[in-house]
Structures are given as structure tokens and as C-alpha cells.
Amino acid sequence: MISEFPRVRFAPSPTGYLHIGGLRTALYNYLFAKKTGGKFILRIEDTDRARFVEGAVENLISTMNWSGLHYDEGPGIGGEYGPYIQSERLEIYKEHTEKLLESGKAYYCFCSKERLDFLRDGQKAKGEQSVYDKHCLKLTPEEVAEKLKDGLPYVVRMNVVANQRVHVKDIIRGNIDFDTNTIDDQVLIKSDGFPTYHLANVVDDHLMKITHTIRGEEWLPSTPKHVLLYQAFGWEVPVFAHLPLLLNPDRSKLSKRQGDVAVEDYRAKGYLKEALINFIALLGWNAGDDREFYYMNELVDSFSLDRINKSGAVFNLEKLDWLNAEHLRAKSDSELASLLKEELITIGEYSDDFSDELLEKVVVAMKERVKFIKEIPQNAGYFFAKPDSYDEKGIQKGWKEDTPGLLTSYMQKLKVSLIHLKKIMKLL
Ligand code: GLU
């Protein structure tokens, strides 16, 4: 029985950094969970050992924490349905594969790479879709036992029955029908003994009682395979929601070539987390009006899955910059002053001479003129350092004999005016 409150998950593969599209998937899952009183789970899908990157999980978790997407269950904090790292769940996948093998929903395949290449090339030459020809399904149980005893390398494949239709129900994309003749006998267990994404994903979504699978559109073609797996196990299928693609301004798929795709890059460039979250939330969702400025708690209040668009969302950097400026100005002066202090420390320009009071005065003078905190020391370094050069020509032209005297008397007059001003202000 699926739980009463929604349970959703963000299930990244640790590739070394958090992709901006991954942040959007995580955010929509988070918003949905918070809005509905459900649970937001982090699950690490690390069964592809060839793509393993040292330190990637830690990096991912720290980026999620920075952006405020705190999970209810997951690595580090645990939960009722752990472990939440797939490489720690290998026994579970093995047990489930046994069940599929026993019921004939899966079978051992001993085909060599050469045979598979030969098969694929032949299908390609005939213009056919490349699918496995079920060669090993014909093996008798005795033949299988013999090959296993001999230690032959093998994979386990899903047995997809031909001439059937698979229905996928998706909140965003509607109902989609797939023909099983176009679905390959997907490998479930690889020759290294690790499960493929498909098997591990379905087993875990079921065992972790996931009610809604909210993920990027690139996983839509895999979904009929997943539905077949749920059916093979006799399990309830979760609700699917496939999020629209993220596009470059020229409507090509968002790629590294056209700009940054790692959340860490935006953080390093000085974007405020509030602005990045606000911007990402609007990539594919709106509340039905033209409101653009949101804080996280307001996003939680307004969010709903049925207002997510089908069409690709264009990543517009100018809008992100604009939102950054808006969020910056919405902060209190003391908050801005402490951000400025952090920035000055980072760039190595901070000295004890800068009191909080001075920093606040600087941000008041500058906040309407900048989009990023780092622009304050860049554009107005004179607040923090004495000038170390002057314009020679200007001096030659404007510096007369009486200039020092005039400047001194001007300075005294300013001081007197300041005293008068203070007195007047006290009277008011
Ligand atoms: N591990 C997949 C990824 O890296 C998860 C896809 C899904 O959410 O099912 O995006």
C-alpha cells in the first residue's frame, strides 16, 4: 500500500558536480514534498562504477545544503528505508533478480560482445531497430546451470513480451502508449554483477515507498521499461512527472559549450542562493500569473505539479542577473554588510579598520548600483584602500600654489557644516 503522504526522491548519479538541471529536479521534488506535507529523499545512484568520481557525493550534499534543499531521509542522516546509497544495496538487487529469474520475467544471457556486435550491425544494415534477439531465452535450465557452473560471464535480461502495449501515465505529458516490439530485453544485471540503473531505480522506488517519480524528460524513454518491471514484480506503479528540457537561448539542449551548467560555478560567480533557487523554479513552472520574485517559502506555498509546462524552458542568464540584483536589494543592510565582509575576506582585502558601521554605509551607497556583492570592491575600491596613484596630467593642470590652502579651508568648512547639521538633527 502506497503511503498516505507523498514520498518523493532526488536520485542523482554522482558525476562530480550538481548540474543545474539536477538542481531543478531536486527543487521541484522538494517543493512538492513541502507543499503536501510529504517527505523528500536523497538517494545516490552510483551503480555505474565506470563513472565513479571520488568526493562527488560529499560535493553534491554540500551543494544541496548550500541551496537550502534539506532532505528528510538520505545519506548521512539515514531513515527507515536505507541505505540510501545504491552501492550499499547490492544484496537487495540480487534477491529481487532471483525472483524475476524464477518467474521467467528475466533470463540469463551469455552472448559474447562479438555476437552482440554482429547482431547489431546486421540489424543496422537492414535499417532495423537494434534489439536483442532473445537467443539465450532458448537455453534449457540444464544448459544455463552448466554455463553458470563453468563460470561463463553473463548478464541478466528482462524478458519483454512482444506485441503488447505499455501505458505510461504522466502528470505533465499525459498518457503515452508504447509498443513492446520497440523495447529491448533490457540488461538488469551487468557482467560486473552490478544492477543497471533501470533495475536499481525501480526496486528502490518501490522499497522506499516513492509515490511520485519526478525527474527530467530524458528519462521518459526509459519509463515503459520501468512500468514493465513494476508489473513483473506485481507492484503498484508510482505517479510519473517528467520535467521539460532546459534549453540554451538558441533552443538547443543546455550544454557546457554555451555556458556554465554546474551549480558550483554559479555559486563561485557570486550568485545568491535565493536568486538561483527563484530563477530555477521558474524554468518550466509558473503560478499562472506573471509574478517573478519569490522566496523559497513562497515557492512552497504556490507550487503545484499541474502548472509545470511541457515545452522546453529557456535558460536566460539576463533574468538570473536581474533576479540576483532584486534579491540583493531585498536584503537588510546588516545582512549585505556581512556578505560584503565575507567577500572582502575572500579577496584578501579585509582589514580591522572596516567596522560593521562603515560596511553598512558602503552597502547603502552602493546597493542600487550593483547586481553582485563582489562588484562593490570592484567598482568602489576607494572605500577600502587609500589611492596608490594619481593622474599626473590632472595635477600639472589643476594644482596651483594656493591649492593646498584652499583644500584645507574647504575641509574645515565641511567639518563646521557637519557639526551644525548634527545639532539640527538633534533638535528635530
Ligand atoms: N540516476 C538518474 C540520474 O542520474 C536518476 C533518474 C531518475 O530520477 O529516475 O538522473
Short mmCIF file of C-alpha atoms and ligand atoms in Angstrom, two decimals:
data_model
loop_
_atom_site.label_atom_id
_atom_site.label_comp_id
_atom_site.label_asym_id
_atom_site.label_seq_id
_atom_site.Cartn_x
_atom_site.Cartn_y
_atom_site.Cartn_z
CA MET A 1 0.00 0.00 0.00
CA ILE A 2 1.39 3.38 -1.03
CA SER A 3 1.70 5.82 1.90
CA GLU A 4 -0.89 8.49 2.58
CA PHE A 5 1.55 11.39 2.29
CA PRO A 6 3.66 11.78 -0.83
CA ARG A 7 7.20 10.46 -0.76
CA VAL A 8 9.48 11.80 -3.47
CA ARG A 9 13.15 11.45 -4.18
CA PHE A 10 16.04 13.11 -5.92
CA ALA A 11 18.22 10.29 -7.29
CA PRO A 12 21.38 11.73 -8.81
CA SER A 13 24.32 9.74 -10.10
CA PRO A 14 27.41 11.27 -8.52
CA THR A 15 29.27 12.56 -11.55
CA GLY A 16 31.39 15.13 -9.71
CA TYR A 17 29.15 18.19 -9.72
CA LEU A 18 25.48 19.08 -9.44
CA HIS A 19 24.07 20.02 -12.85
CA ILE A 20 21.72 22.98 -12.91
CA GLY A 21 19.03 20.65 -14.35
CA GLY A 22 19.60 18.35 -11.38
CA LEU A 23 19.08 21.27 -9.03
CA ARG A 24 15.74 21.96 -10.72
CA THR A 25 14.68 18.31 -10.35
CA ALA A 26 15.71 18.38 -6.69
CA LEU A 27 13.91 21.69 -6.14
CA TYR A 28 10.61 20.57 -7.70
CA ASN A 29 10.69 17.38 -5.63
CA TYR A 30 11.47 19.42 -2.51
CA LEU A 31 8.72 21.98 -3.18
CA PHE A 32 6.18 19.24 -3.85
CA ALA A 33 7.09 17.41 -0.63
CA LYS A 34 6.95 20.56 1.49
CA LYS A 35 3.69 21.71 -0.07
CA THR A 36 1.95 18.39 0.51
CA GLY A 37 3.38 17.51 3.92
CA GLY A 38 5.35 14.68 2.30
CA LYS A 39 8.94 13.52 2.55
CA PHE A 40 11.89 14.47 0.35
CA ILE A 41 14.50 11.73 -0.01
CA LEU A 42 18.03 11.81 -1.40
CA ARG A 43 19.20 8.58 -3.00
CA ILE A 44 22.62 8.20 -4.58
CA GLU A 45 22.56 6.12 -7.76
CA ASP A 46 26.17 5.00 -8.04
CA THR A 47 25.90 1.59 -9.71
CA ASP A 48 27.81 2.70 -12.79
CA ARG A 49 31.30 2.00 -11.47
CA ALA A 50 32.96 3.28 -14.65
CA ARG A 51 31.66 6.76 -13.86
CA PHE A 52 32.64 6.78 -10.18
CA VAL A 53 34.17 10.09 -9.06
CA GLU A 54 35.93 10.46 -5.71
CA GLY A 55 34.35 13.08 -3.43
CA ALA A 56 31.33 13.52 -5.71
CA VAL A 57 28.74 12.54 -3.09
CA GLU A 58 30.14 14.94 -0.48
CA ASN A 59 30.21 17.70 -3.05
CA LEU A 60 26.63 17.03 -4.08
CA ILE A 61 25.37 17.06 -0.49
CA SER A 62 27.19 20.28 0.32
CA THR A 63 25.73 21.99 -2.77
CA MET A 64 22.24 20.84 -1.82
CA ASN A 65 22.70 22.13 1.71
CA TRP A 66 24.01 25.46 0.40
CA SER A 67 20.91 25.89 -1.75
CA GLY A 68 18.59 25.08 1.17
CA LEU A 69 17.26 21.79 -0.21
CA HIS A 70 17.48 19.84 3.03
CA TYR A 71 16.31 16.26 2.71
CA ASP A 72 14.30 14.25 5.24
CA GLU A 73 15.96 10.90 4.55
CA GLY A 74 19.22 10.11 2.84
CA PRO A 75 22.97 9.60 3.20
CA GLY A 76 24.39 10.97 6.41
CA ILE A 77 21.04 11.31 8.15
CA GLY A 78 19.55 7.88 7.45
CA GLY A 79 15.87 6.97 7.57
CA GLU A 80 13.56 3.99 7.73
CA TYR A 81 14.26 2.76 4.20
CA GLY A 82 18.04 2.96 3.98
CA PRO A 83 20.75 2.51 2.99
CA TYR A 84 20.29 5.40 0.56
CA ILE A 85 23.40 4.72 -1.49
CA GLN A 86 22.79 2.08 -4.16
CA SER A 87 26.25 0.51 -3.99
CA GLU A 88 25.34 -0.46 -0.41
CA ARG A 89 22.18 -2.27 -1.57
CA LEU A 90 23.64 -4.90 -3.90
CA GLU A 91 22.18 -7.85 -1.93
CA ILE A 92 18.70 -6.37 -2.29
CA TYR A 93 19.01 -6.19 -6.10
CA LYS A 94 20.34 -9.75 -6.20
CA GLU A 95 17.38 -11.09 -4.24
CA HIS A 96 14.93 -9.29 -6.49
CA THR A 97 16.64 -10.53 -9.62
CA GLU A 98 16.32 -14.10 -8.32
CA LYS A 99 12.57 -13.60 -8.09
CA LEU A 100 12.36 -12.40 -11.70
CA LEU A 101 14.52 -15.32 -12.87
CA GLU A 102 12.29 -17.81 -11.05
CA SER A 103 9.10 -16.38 -12.54
CA GLY A 104 10.56 -16.28 -16.08
CA LYS A 105 10.32 -12.48 -16.24
CA ALA A 106 14.10 -12.35 -16.62
CA TYR A 107 16.74 -14.70 -18.04
CA TYR A 108 20.48 -15.26 -18.15
CA CYS A 109 22.27 -14.18 -21.30
CA PHE A 110 25.76 -15.50 -22.12
CA CYS A 111 26.15 -13.85 -25.54
CA SER A 112 29.63 -12.56 -26.30
CA LYS A 113 30.35 -8.98 -27.25
CA GLU A 114 31.25 -10.23 -30.76
CA ARG A 115 27.87 -11.87 -31.22
CA LEU A 116 26.02 -8.78 -29.99
CA ASP A 117 28.08 -6.51 -32.29
CA PHE A 118 27.39 -8.84 -35.23
CA LEU A 119 23.66 -8.82 -34.43
CA ARG A 120 23.58 -5.03 -34.12
CA ASP A 121 25.49 -4.47 -37.37
CA GLY A 122 23.13 -6.81 -39.25
CA GLN A 123 20.06 -5.01 -37.90
CA LYS A 124 21.59 -1.65 -38.73
CA ALA A 125 22.34 -2.72 -42.30
CA LYS A 126 18.69 -3.72 -42.73
CA GLY A 127 17.57 -0.39 -41.23
CA GLU A 128 16.03 -2.20 -38.24
CA GLN A 129 15.97 -1.06 -34.64
CA SER A 130 18.73 -2.74 -32.69
CA VAL A 131 17.19 -5.09 -30.13
CA TYR A 132 18.44 -8.32 -28.57
CA ASP A 133 17.08 -11.40 -30.41
CA LYS A 134 16.32 -13.47 -27.27
CA HIS A 135 18.90 -16.03 -28.33
CA CYS A 136 19.65 -17.10 -24.74
CA LEU A 137 15.99 -17.41 -23.82
CA LYS A 138 16.08 -20.70 -25.75
CA LEU A 139 18.64 -22.24 -23.39
CA THR A 140 17.30 -25.09 -21.24
CA PRO A 141 17.63 -24.80 -17.44
CA GLU A 142 20.32 -27.53 -17.62
CA GLU A 143 22.32 -25.57 -20.20
CA VAL A 144 22.08 -22.43 -18.07
CA ALA A 145 23.19 -24.34 -14.94
CA GLU A 146 26.12 -25.79 -16.87
CA LYS A 147 27.30 -22.40 -18.14
CA LEU A 148 27.00 -20.89 -14.69
CA LYS A 149 28.97 -23.81 -13.23
CA ASP A 150 31.67 -23.26 -15.85
CA GLY A 151 31.90 -19.64 -14.71
CA LEU A 152 30.98 -18.11 -18.08
CA PRO A 153 30.40 -14.37 -17.92
CA TYR A 154 26.73 -13.42 -18.14
CA VAL A 155 24.18 -10.64 -17.81
CA VAL A 156 20.54 -10.91 -16.72
CA ARG A 157 17.96 -9.53 -19.14
CA MET A 158 14.34 -8.57 -18.73
CA ASN A 159 12.02 -10.79 -20.81
CA VAL A 160 9.86 -8.28 -22.71
CA VAL A 161 6.83 -9.98 -24.24
CA ALA A 162 6.22 -8.97 -27.88
CA ASN A 163 3.07 -7.38 -29.34
CA GLN A 164 1.84 -5.70 -26.14
CA ARG A 165 1.15 -2.10 -25.27
CA VAL A 166 2.59 -0.35 -22.22
CA HIS A 167 0.72 2.64 -20.84
CA VAL A 168 2.63 5.39 -19.12
CA LYS A 169 0.60 7.96 -17.21
CA ASP A 170 2.44 11.20 -16.71
CA ILE A 171 1.02 14.25 -14.93
CA ILE A 172 2.85 16.62 -17.25
CA ARG A 173 2.84 14.77 -20.55
CA GLY A 174 -0.50 12.98 -20.31
CA ASN A 175 -0.96 9.33 -21.31
CA ILE A 176 1.63 7.78 -23.58
CA ASP A 177 1.40 4.32 -25.14
CA PHE A 178 4.48 2.31 -26.09
CA ASP A 179 4.67 -0.83 -28.24
CA THR A 180 6.70 -3.63 -26.60
CA ASN A 181 8.14 -4.55 -30.02
CA THR A 182 10.23 -1.40 -29.74
CA ILE A 183 11.50 -2.23 -26.24
CA ASP A 184 14.76 -4.13 -25.92
CA ASP A 185 15.26 -7.00 -23.47
CA GLN A 186 16.96 -4.57 -21.13
CA VAL A 187 20.01 -5.73 -19.18
CA LEU A 188 19.13 -5.74 -15.47
CA ILE A 189 22.35 -7.16 -14.01
CA LYS A 190 25.60 -6.32 -15.76
CA SER A 191 28.55 -8.68 -16.19
CA ASP A 192 30.31 -6.96 -13.24
CA GLY A 193 27.41 -8.10 -11.02
CA PHE A 194 26.10 -4.57 -10.54
CA PRO A 195 22.48 -3.75 -11.37
CA THR A 196 21.70 -1.35 -14.19
CA TYR A 197 20.03 1.97 -13.45
CA HIS A 198 16.65 0.55 -14.53
CA LEU A 199 16.54 -2.33 -12.08
CA ALA A 200 18.00 -0.48 -9.11
CA ASN A 201 15.79 2.55 -9.71
CA VAL A 202 12.55 0.57 -9.80
CA VAL A 203 13.43 -1.69 -6.86
CA ASP A 204 14.41 1.30 -4.74
CA ASP A 205 11.46 3.46 -5.67
CA HIS A 206 9.23 0.60 -4.60
CA LEU A 207 11.06 -0.32 -1.39
CA MET A 208 11.43 3.35 -0.40
CA LYS A 209 7.68 3.77 -0.93
CA ILE A 210 8.08 6.53 -3.51
CA THR A 211 4.67 7.79 -4.58
CA HIS A 212 5.70 10.29 -7.28
CA THR A 213 8.66 9.92 -9.61
CA ILE A 214 9.55 13.47 -10.63
CA ARG A 215 12.56 13.61 -12.96
CA GLY A 216 13.95 15.06 -16.18
CA GLU A 217 12.35 14.39 -19.55
CA GLU A 218 15.44 12.49 -20.72
CA TRP A 219 14.17 9.55 -18.62
CA LEU A 220 10.82 9.34 -20.39
CA PRO A 221 12.01 6.75 -22.98
CA SER A 222 13.11 4.50 -20.07
CA THR A 223 9.75 4.73 -18.37
CA PRO A 224 7.95 1.93 -20.29
CA LYS A 225 10.77 -0.41 -19.23
CA HIS A 226 10.20 0.67 -15.66
CA VAL A 227 6.44 0.13 -15.93
CA LEU A 228 7.12 -3.40 -17.26
CA LEU A 229 9.41 -4.04 -14.32
CA TYR A 230 6.80 -2.86 -11.80
CA GLN A 231 4.33 -5.20 -13.48
CA ALA A 232 6.83 -8.08 -13.49
CA PHE A 233 7.23 -7.71 -9.73
CA GLY A 234 3.49 -7.22 -9.26
CA TRP A 235 3.99 -3.76 -7.73
CA GLU A 236 1.97 -0.56 -7.85
CA VAL A 237 3.35 1.97 -10.37
CA PRO A 238 4.15 5.45 -8.95
CA VAL A 239 2.81 8.64 -10.49
CA PHE A 240 5.24 9.97 -13.10
CA ALA A 241 6.09 13.61 -13.81
CA HIS A 242 8.75 14.25 -16.46
CA LEU A 243 10.13 17.79 -16.34
CA PRO A 244 10.74 19.75 -19.56
CA LEU A 245 14.22 20.05 -21.02
CA LEU A 246 16.42 23.04 -20.21
CA LEU A 247 17.42 24.92 -23.37
CA ASN A 248 20.06 27.43 -24.42
CA PRO A 249 18.66 30.71 -25.80
CA ASP A 250 19.02 29.23 -29.34
CA ARG A 251 16.73 26.40 -28.14
CA SER A 252 19.45 23.75 -28.31
CA LYS A 253 19.78 21.49 -25.25
CA LEU A 254 21.52 23.28 -22.37
CA SER A 255 25.17 22.38 -22.70
CA LYS A 256 28.54 23.16 -21.22
CA ARG A 257 29.64 24.63 -24.54
CA GLN A 258 27.27 27.58 -24.21
CA GLY A 259 27.78 28.38 -20.55
CA ASP A 260 28.08 27.03 -17.05
CA VAL A 261 25.99 24.02 -16.10
CA ALA A 262 27.36 23.26 -12.64
CA VAL A 263 25.61 24.83 -9.65
CA GLU A 264 29.04 25.32 -8.06
CA ASP A 265 30.03 27.62 -10.94
CA TYR A 266 27.10 29.93 -10.23
CA ARG A 267 27.90 29.88 -6.53
CA ALA A 268 31.53 30.75 -7.26
CA LYS A 269 30.43 33.60 -9.52
CA GLY A 270 28.67 35.18 -6.56
CA TYR A 271 25.03 34.43 -7.30
CA LEU A 272 22.89 34.46 -4.18
CA LYS A 273 21.26 31.13 -3.40
CA GLU A 274 17.89 32.88 -3.09
CA ALA A 275 18.24 34.21 -6.65
CA LEU A 276 19.38 30.91 -8.11
CA ILE A 277 16.51 28.99 -6.47
CA ASN A 278 14.00 31.64 -7.58
CA PHE A 279 15.33 31.51 -11.15
CA ILE A 280 15.44 27.69 -11.34
CA ALA A 281 11.89 27.43 -10.01
CA LEU A 282 10.64 29.45 -12.98
CA LEU A 283 12.38 27.18 -15.51
CA GLY A 284 9.31 25.22 -16.52
CA TRP A 285 6.82 26.30 -13.86
CA ASN A 286 4.73 29.40 -13.11
CA ALA A 287 1.89 30.08 -10.75
CA GLY A 288 -0.44 31.17 -13.56
CA ASP A 289 0.43 34.87 -13.32
CA ASP A 290 3.47 36.93 -14.24
CA ARG A 291 5.00 37.09 -10.79
CA GLU A 292 8.75 36.57 -10.86
CA PHE A 293 10.14 37.33 -7.41
CA TYR A 294 9.80 34.54 -4.86
CA TYR A 295 11.41 33.42 -1.66
CA MET A 296 11.64 29.67 -1.01
CA ASN A 297 8.69 29.66 1.42
CA GLU A 298 6.55 31.48 -1.15
CA LEU A 299 7.51 28.92 -3.77
CA VAL A 300 6.38 26.16 -1.40
CA ASP A 301 3.02 27.91 -0.99
CA SER A 302 2.46 28.44 -4.73
CA PHE A 303 3.93 25.26 -6.22
CA SER A 304 1.88 22.57 -7.94
CA LEU A 305 2.85 19.82 -10.37
CA ASP A 306 -0.03 20.60 -12.71
CA ARG A 307 1.40 24.02 -13.52
CA ILE A 308 4.62 22.58 -14.97
CA ASN A 309 4.95 23.15 -18.73
CA LYS A 310 5.54 20.51 -21.36
CA SER A 311 7.71 22.66 -23.60
CA GLY A 312 11.43 23.23 -23.02
CA ALA A 313 12.47 26.04 -20.68
CA VAL A 314 14.99 28.58 -21.95
CA PHE A 315 17.86 29.40 -19.62
CA ASN A 316 18.04 33.17 -19.71
CA LEU A 317 21.12 34.45 -17.91
CA GLU A 318 19.96 38.08 -18.02
CA LYS A 319 16.93 37.15 -15.99
CA LEU A 320 19.11 35.38 -13.44
CA ASP A 321 21.27 38.53 -13.13
CA TRP A 322 18.17 40.66 -12.72
CA LEU A 323 16.82 38.36 -10.01
CA ASN A 324 20.18 38.45 -8.27
CA ALA A 325 20.02 42.24 -8.11
CA GLU A 326 16.42 42.10 -6.84
CA HIS A 327 17.28 39.62 -4.09
CA LEU A 328 20.34 41.62 -3.18
CA ARG A 329 18.32 44.82 -2.72
CA ALA A 330 15.69 42.98 -0.73
CA LYS A 331 18.26 42.07 1.93
CA SER A 332 18.74 44.16 5.07
CA ASP A 333 21.75 46.47 5.20
CA SER A 334 23.33 44.47 8.00
CA GLU A 335 22.96 41.24 6.02
CA LEU A 336 24.53 42.89 3.00
CA ALA A 337 27.32 44.26 5.17
CA SER A 338 28.16 40.80 6.40
CA LEU A 339 28.12 39.45 2.83
CA LEU A 340 30.44 42.29 1.87
CA LYS A 341 32.73 41.42 4.77
CA GLU A 342 32.86 37.78 3.58
CA GLU A 343 33.72 38.97 0.08
CA LEU A 344 36.48 41.27 1.35
CA ILE A 345 37.94 38.41 3.37
CA THR A 346 37.79 36.13 0.30
CA ILE A 347 39.62 38.58 -1.90
CA GLY A 348 42.12 39.30 0.86
CA GLU A 349 41.24 42.98 1.25
CA TYR A 350 39.67 42.88 4.64
CA SER A 351 41.33 44.72 7.49
CA ASP A 352 40.23 45.51 11.03
CA ASP A 353 39.72 49.15 10.02
CA PHE A 354 36.39 48.23 8.43
CA SER A 355 33.80 48.41 11.18
CA ASP A 356 30.34 46.93 10.60
CA GLU A 357 29.07 50.50 10.66
CA LEU A 358 31.37 51.51 7.82
CA LEU A 359 30.45 48.43 5.76
CA GLU A 360 26.76 49.21 6.20
CA LYS A 361 27.34 52.76 4.97
CA VAL A 362 29.13 51.37 1.94
CA VAL A 363 26.32 48.99 1.07
CA VAL A 364 23.72 51.74 1.45
CA ALA A 365 25.70 53.87 -1.00
CA MET A 366 26.27 51.06 -3.46
CA LYS A 367 23.38 48.60 -3.40
CA GLU A 368 21.32 50.34 -6.09
CA ARG A 369 24.29 50.33 -8.45
CA VAL A 370 25.37 46.70 -8.37
CA LYS A 371 23.95 43.27 -9.17
CA PHE A 372 26.55 41.32 -7.20
CA ILE A 373 28.23 41.94 -3.85
CA LYS A 374 31.64 41.42 -5.44
CA GLU A 375 31.01 44.45 -7.66
CA ILE A 376 31.26 46.69 -4.59
CA PRO A 377 35.02 46.24 -4.05
CA GLN A 378 35.48 46.02 -7.84
CA ASN A 379 33.71 49.30 -8.60
CA ALA A 380 34.31 51.22 -5.39
CA GLY A 381 37.67 50.06 -4.12
CA TYR A 382 38.29 53.60 -2.79
CA PHE A 383 36.17 52.75 0.24
CA PHE A 384 38.69 50.15 1.29
CA ALA A 385 42.13 51.28 0.13
CA LYS A 386 43.99 54.57 0.02
CA PRO A 387 44.81 55.68 -3.53
CA ASP A 388 48.23 54.46 -4.64
CA SER A 389 48.47 56.59 -7.79
CA TYR A 390 47.15 59.84 -9.22
CA ASP A 391 46.65 61.41 -12.61
CA GLU A 392 49.91 63.23 -13.39
CA LYS A 393 48.44 65.42 -16.10
CA GLY A 394 45.50 66.46 -13.94
CA ILE A 395 47.84 67.51 -11.17
CA GLN A 396 50.04 69.54 -13.53
CA LYS A 397 46.97 71.29 -14.90
CA GLY A 398 44.98 71.92 -11.72
CA TRP A 399 47.47 72.12 -8.84
CA LYS A 400 48.26 75.79 -8.18
CA GLU A 401 50.26 77.41 -5.43
CA ASP A 402 47.18 78.19 -3.35
CA THR A 403 45.53 74.74 -3.84
CA PRO A 404 46.71 73.20 -0.50
CA GLY A 405 45.43 76.25 1.42
CA LEU A 406 42.08 76.18 -0.37
CA LEU A 407 41.63 72.44 0.29
CA THR A 408 42.47 72.89 3.99
CA SER A 409 39.95 75.67 4.47
CA TYR A 410 37.33 73.67 2.49
CA MET A 411 37.88 70.73 4.81
CA GLN A 412 37.42 72.95 7.89
CA LYS A 413 34.20 74.37 6.47
CA LEU A 414 32.90 70.88 5.85
CA LYS A 415 33.63 69.94 9.44
CA VAL A 416 31.78 73.00 10.74
CA SER A 417 28.80 72.25 8.50
CA LEU A 418 28.75 68.72 9.79
CA ILE A 419 28.64 69.92 13.41
CA HIS A 420 25.75 72.28 12.56
CA LEU A 421 23.94 69.51 10.78
CA LYS A 422 24.27 67.16 13.75
CA LYS A 423 22.91 69.87 16.07
CA ILE A 424 19.93 70.48 13.82
CA MET A 425 19.20 66.80 13.62
CA LYS A 426 19.23 66.53 17.43
CA LEU A 427 16.64 69.33 17.61
CA LEU A 428 14.33 67.58 15.16
N1 GLU B 1 20.24 8.38 -11.57
C1 GLU B 1 19.39 9.05 -12.51
C2 GLU B 1 20.06 10.40 -12.81
O1 GLU B 1 21.22 10.48 -12.70
C3 GLU B 1 18.03 9.23 -11.89
C4 GLU B 1 16.90 9.33 -12.85
C5 GLU B 1 15.60 9.18 -12.08
O2 GLU B 1 15.27 10.10 -11.32
O3 GLU B 1 14.96 8.16 -12.21
O4 GLU B 1 19.47 11.39 -13.16
#
